[in-house]
Short mmCIF file of N, CA and C in Angstrom, two decimals:
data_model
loop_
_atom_site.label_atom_id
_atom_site.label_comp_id
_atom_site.label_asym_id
_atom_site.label_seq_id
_atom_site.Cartn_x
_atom_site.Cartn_y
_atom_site.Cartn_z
N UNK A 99 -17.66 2.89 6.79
CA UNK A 99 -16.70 2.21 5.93
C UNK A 99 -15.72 1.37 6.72
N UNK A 100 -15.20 0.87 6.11
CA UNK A 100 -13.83 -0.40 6.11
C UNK A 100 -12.57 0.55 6.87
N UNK A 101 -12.47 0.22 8.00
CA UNK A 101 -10.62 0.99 8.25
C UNK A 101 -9.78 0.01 8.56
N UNK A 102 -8.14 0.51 8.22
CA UNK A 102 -7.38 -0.39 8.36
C UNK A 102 -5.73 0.77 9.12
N UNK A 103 -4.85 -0.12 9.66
CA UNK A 103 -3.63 0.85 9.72
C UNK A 103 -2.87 -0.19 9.50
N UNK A 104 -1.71 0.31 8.67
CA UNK A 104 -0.69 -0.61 8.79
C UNK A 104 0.40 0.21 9.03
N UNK A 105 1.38 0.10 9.75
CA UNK A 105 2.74 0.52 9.99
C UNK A 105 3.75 -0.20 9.01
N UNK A 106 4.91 0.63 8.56
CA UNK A 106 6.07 -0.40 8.04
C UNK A 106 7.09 0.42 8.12
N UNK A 107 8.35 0.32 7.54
CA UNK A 107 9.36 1.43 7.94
C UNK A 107 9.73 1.32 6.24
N UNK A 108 9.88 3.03 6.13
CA UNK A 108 10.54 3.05 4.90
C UNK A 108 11.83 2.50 4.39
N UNK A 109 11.78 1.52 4.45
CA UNK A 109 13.89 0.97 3.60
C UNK A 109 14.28 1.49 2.80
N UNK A 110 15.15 1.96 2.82
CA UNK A 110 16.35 2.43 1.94
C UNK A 110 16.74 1.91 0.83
N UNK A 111 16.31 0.23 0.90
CA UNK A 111 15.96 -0.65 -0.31
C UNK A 111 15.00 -0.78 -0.94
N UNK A 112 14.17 -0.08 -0.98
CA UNK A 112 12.90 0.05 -1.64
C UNK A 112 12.99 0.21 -3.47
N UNK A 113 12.62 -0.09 -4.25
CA UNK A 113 13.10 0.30 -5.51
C UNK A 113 12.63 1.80 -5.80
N UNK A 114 11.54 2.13 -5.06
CA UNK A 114 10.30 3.18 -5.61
C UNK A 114 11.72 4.59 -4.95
N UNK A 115 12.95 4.57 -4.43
CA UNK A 115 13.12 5.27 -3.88
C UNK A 115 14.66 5.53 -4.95
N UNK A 116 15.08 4.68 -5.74
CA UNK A 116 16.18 4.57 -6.86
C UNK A 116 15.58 6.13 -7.84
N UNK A 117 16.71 6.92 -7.55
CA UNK A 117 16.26 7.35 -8.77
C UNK A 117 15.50 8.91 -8.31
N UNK A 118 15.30 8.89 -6.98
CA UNK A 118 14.43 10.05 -6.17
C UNK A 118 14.75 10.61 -4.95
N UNK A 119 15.46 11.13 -4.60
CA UNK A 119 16.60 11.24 -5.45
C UNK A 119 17.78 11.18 -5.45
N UNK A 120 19.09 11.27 -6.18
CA UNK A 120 20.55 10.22 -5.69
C UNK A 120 20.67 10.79 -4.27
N UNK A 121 20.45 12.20 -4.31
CA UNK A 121 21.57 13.01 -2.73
C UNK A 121 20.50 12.65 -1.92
N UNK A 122 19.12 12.76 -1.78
CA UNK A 122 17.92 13.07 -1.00
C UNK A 122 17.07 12.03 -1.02
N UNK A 123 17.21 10.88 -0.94
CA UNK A 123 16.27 10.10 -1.70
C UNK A 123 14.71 10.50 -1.04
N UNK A 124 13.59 10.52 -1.53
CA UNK A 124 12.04 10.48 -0.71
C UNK A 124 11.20 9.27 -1.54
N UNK A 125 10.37 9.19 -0.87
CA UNK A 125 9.47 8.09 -1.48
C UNK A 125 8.33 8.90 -2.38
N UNK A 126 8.12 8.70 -3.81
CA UNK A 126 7.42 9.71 -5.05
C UNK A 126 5.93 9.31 -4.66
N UNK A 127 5.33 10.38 -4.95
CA UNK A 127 3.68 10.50 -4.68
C UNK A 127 3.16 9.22 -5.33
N UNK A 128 3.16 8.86 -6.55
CA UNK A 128 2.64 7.81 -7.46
C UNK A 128 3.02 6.69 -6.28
N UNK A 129 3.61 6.47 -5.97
CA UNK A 129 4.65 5.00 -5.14
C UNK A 129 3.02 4.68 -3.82
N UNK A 130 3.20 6.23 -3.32
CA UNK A 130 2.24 6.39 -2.11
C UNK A 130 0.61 6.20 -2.56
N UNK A 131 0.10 6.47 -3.95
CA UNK A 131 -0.47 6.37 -4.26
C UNK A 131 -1.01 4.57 -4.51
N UNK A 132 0.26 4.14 -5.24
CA UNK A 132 0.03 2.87 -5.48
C UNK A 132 0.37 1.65 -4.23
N UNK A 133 0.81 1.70 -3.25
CA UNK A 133 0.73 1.19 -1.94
C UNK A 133 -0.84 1.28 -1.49
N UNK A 134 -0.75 2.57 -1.24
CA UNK A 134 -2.26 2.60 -1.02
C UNK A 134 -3.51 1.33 -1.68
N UNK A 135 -3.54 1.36 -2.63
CA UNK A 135 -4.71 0.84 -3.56
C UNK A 135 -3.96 -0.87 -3.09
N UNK A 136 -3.36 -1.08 -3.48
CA UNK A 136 -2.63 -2.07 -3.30
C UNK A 136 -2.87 -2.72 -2.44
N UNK A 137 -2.91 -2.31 -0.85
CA UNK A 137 -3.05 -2.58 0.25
C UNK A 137 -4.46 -2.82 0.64
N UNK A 138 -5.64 -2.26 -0.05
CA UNK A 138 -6.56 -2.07 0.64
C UNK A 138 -7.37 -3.14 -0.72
N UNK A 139 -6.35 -3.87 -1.81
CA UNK A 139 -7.12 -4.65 -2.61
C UNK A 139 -6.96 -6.12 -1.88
N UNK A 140 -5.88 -5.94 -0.84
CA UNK A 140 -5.23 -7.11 -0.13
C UNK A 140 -6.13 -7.64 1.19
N UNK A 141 -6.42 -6.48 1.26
CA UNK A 141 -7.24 -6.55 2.82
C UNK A 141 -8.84 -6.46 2.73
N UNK A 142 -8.82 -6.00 1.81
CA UNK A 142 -10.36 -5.84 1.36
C UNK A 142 -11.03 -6.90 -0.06
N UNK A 143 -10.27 -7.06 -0.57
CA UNK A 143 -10.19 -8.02 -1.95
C UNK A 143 -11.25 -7.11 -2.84
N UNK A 144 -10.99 -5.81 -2.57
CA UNK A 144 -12.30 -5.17 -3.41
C UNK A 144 -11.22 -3.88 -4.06
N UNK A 145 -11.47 -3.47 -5.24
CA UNK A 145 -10.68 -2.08 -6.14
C UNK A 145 -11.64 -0.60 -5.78
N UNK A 146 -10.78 0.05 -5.66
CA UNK A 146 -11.48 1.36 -5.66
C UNK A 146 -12.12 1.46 -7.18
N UNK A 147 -13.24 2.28 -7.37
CA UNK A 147 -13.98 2.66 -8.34
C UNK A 147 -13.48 2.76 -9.63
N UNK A 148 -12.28 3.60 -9.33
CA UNK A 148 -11.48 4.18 -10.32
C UNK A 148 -9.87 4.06 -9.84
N UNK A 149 -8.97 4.92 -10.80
CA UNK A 149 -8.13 5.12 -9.99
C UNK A 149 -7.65 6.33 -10.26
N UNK A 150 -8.67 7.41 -10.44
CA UNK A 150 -8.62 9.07 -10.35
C UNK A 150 -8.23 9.16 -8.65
N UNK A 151 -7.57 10.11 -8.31
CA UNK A 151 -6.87 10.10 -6.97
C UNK A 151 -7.40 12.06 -6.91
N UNK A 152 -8.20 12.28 -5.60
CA UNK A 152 -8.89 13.42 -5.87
C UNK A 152 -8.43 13.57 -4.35
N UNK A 153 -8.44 15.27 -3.99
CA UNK A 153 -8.09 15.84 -3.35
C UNK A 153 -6.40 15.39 -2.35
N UNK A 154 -5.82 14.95 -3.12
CA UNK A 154 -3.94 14.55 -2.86
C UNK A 154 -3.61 16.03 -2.41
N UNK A 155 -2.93 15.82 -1.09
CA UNK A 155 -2.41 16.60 -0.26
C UNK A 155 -1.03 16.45 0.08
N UNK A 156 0.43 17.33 -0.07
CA UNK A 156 1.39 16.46 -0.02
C UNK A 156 1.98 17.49 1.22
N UNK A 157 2.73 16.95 1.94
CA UNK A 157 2.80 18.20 3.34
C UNK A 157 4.17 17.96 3.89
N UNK A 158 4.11 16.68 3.76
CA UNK A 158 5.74 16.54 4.08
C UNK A 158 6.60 15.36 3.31
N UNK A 159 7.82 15.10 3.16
CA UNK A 159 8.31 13.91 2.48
C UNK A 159 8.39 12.63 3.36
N UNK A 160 8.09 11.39 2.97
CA UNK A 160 8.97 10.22 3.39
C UNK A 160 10.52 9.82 2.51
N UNK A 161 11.08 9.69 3.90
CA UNK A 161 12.69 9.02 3.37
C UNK A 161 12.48 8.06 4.24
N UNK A 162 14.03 7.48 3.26
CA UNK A 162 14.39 5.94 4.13
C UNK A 162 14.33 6.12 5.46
N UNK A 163 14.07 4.80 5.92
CA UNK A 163 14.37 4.74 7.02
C UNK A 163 13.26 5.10 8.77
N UNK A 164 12.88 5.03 7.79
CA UNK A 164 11.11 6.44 8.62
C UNK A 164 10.50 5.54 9.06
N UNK A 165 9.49 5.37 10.48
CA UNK A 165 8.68 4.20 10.60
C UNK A 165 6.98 5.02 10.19
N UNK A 166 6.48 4.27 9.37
CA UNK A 166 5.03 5.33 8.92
C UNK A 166 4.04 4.34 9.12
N UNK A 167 3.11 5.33 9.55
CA UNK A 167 1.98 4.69 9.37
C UNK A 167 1.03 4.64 8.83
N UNK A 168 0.28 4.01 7.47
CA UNK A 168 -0.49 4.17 6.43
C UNK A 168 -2.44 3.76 7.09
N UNK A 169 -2.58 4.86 7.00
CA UNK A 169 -4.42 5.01 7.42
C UNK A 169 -5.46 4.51 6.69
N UNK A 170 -5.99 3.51 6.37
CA UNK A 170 -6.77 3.53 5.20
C UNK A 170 -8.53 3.26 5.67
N UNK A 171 -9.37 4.12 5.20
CA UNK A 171 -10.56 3.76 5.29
C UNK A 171 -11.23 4.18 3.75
N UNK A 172 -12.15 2.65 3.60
CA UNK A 172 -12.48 2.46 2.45
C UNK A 172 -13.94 2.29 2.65
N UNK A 173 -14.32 3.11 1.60
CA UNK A 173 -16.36 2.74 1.61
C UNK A 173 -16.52 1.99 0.52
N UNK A 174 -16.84 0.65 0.60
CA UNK A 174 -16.96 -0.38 -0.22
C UNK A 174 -17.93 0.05 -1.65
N UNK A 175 -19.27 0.34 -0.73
CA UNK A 175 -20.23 0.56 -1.32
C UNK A 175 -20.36 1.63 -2.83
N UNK A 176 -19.31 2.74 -2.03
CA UNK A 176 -19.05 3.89 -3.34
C UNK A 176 -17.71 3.54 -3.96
N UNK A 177 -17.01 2.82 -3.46
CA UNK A 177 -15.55 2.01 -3.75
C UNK A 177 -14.78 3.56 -3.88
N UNK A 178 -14.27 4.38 -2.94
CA UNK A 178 -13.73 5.38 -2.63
C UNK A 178 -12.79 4.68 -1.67
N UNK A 179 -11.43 5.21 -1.82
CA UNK A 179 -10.49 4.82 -0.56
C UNK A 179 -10.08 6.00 -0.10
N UNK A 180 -10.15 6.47 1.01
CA UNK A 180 -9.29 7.32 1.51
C UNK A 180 -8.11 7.24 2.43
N UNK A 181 -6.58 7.61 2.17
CA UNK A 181 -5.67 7.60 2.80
C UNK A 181 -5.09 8.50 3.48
N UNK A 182 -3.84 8.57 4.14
CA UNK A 182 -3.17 8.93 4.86
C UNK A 182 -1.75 8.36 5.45
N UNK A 183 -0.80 8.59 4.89
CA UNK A 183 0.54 8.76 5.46
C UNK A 183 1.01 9.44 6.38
N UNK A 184 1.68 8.76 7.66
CA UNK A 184 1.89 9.38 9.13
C UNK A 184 3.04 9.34 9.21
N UNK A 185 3.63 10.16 9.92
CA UNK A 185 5.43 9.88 10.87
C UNK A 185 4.71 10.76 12.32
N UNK A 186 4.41 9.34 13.11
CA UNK A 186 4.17 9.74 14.80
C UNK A 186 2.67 10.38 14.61
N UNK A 187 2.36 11.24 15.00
CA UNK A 187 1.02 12.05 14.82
C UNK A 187 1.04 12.99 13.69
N UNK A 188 2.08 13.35 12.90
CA UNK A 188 2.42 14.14 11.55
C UNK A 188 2.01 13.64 10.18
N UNK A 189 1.07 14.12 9.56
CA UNK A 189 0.40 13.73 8.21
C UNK A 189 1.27 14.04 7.08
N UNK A 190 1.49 13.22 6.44
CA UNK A 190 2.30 13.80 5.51
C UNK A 190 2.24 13.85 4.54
N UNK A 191 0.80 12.98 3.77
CA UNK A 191 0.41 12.99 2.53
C UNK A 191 -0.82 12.48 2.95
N UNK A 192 -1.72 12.66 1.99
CA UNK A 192 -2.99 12.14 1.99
C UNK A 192 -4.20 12.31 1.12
N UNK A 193 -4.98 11.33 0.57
CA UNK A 193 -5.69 11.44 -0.62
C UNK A 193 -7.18 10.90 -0.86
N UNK A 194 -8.02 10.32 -1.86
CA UNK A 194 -8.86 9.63 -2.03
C UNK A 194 -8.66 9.01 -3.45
N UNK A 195 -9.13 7.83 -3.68
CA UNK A 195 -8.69 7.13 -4.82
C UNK A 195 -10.21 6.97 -4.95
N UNK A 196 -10.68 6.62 -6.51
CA UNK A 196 -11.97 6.23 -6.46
C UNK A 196 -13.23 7.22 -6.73
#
């Protein structure tokens, strides 16, 4: 399959982070979910199958400010994406869309 990494840093200005929460803010699973797909329709110009999200693993939070790194390898053919959210070598979420 298709792999990709992109790094970005979580901002504090993010909208996905209003609201989640006032004292604590983290970035919400759906948000991570939809980056994901998003990213890999950008780079790939192709949609996952579906957008049933199967075996989501959540292990640690992203907050502002975080530099992460988003994993993506995609099998075109079965249009499955699989991800992964990093801080350094630490996984912190991770799923399959598709």
């Amino acid at each position: 399959g298709e792999q990709a990494e992109v790094r970005f840093v979580s901002r504090d200005d993010l909208p996905w982070f209003e609201g989640h929460f006032p004292d604590t803010p983290i970035l919400p699973g759906v948000a991570q979910v939809h980056m994901a797909a998003r990213l890999a329709e950008e780079i790939w110009a192709a949609r996952p199958a579906s957008y049933a999200v199967n075996r989501m693993k959540f292990r640690n939070v992203i907050r502002p400010d975080e530099v992460i790194t988003l994993k993506l390898s995609f099998a075109l053919g079965k249009g499955k994406l699989t991800f992964s959210f990093l801080r350094n070598e630490e996984t912190l979420s991770s799923g399959v869309i598709g």
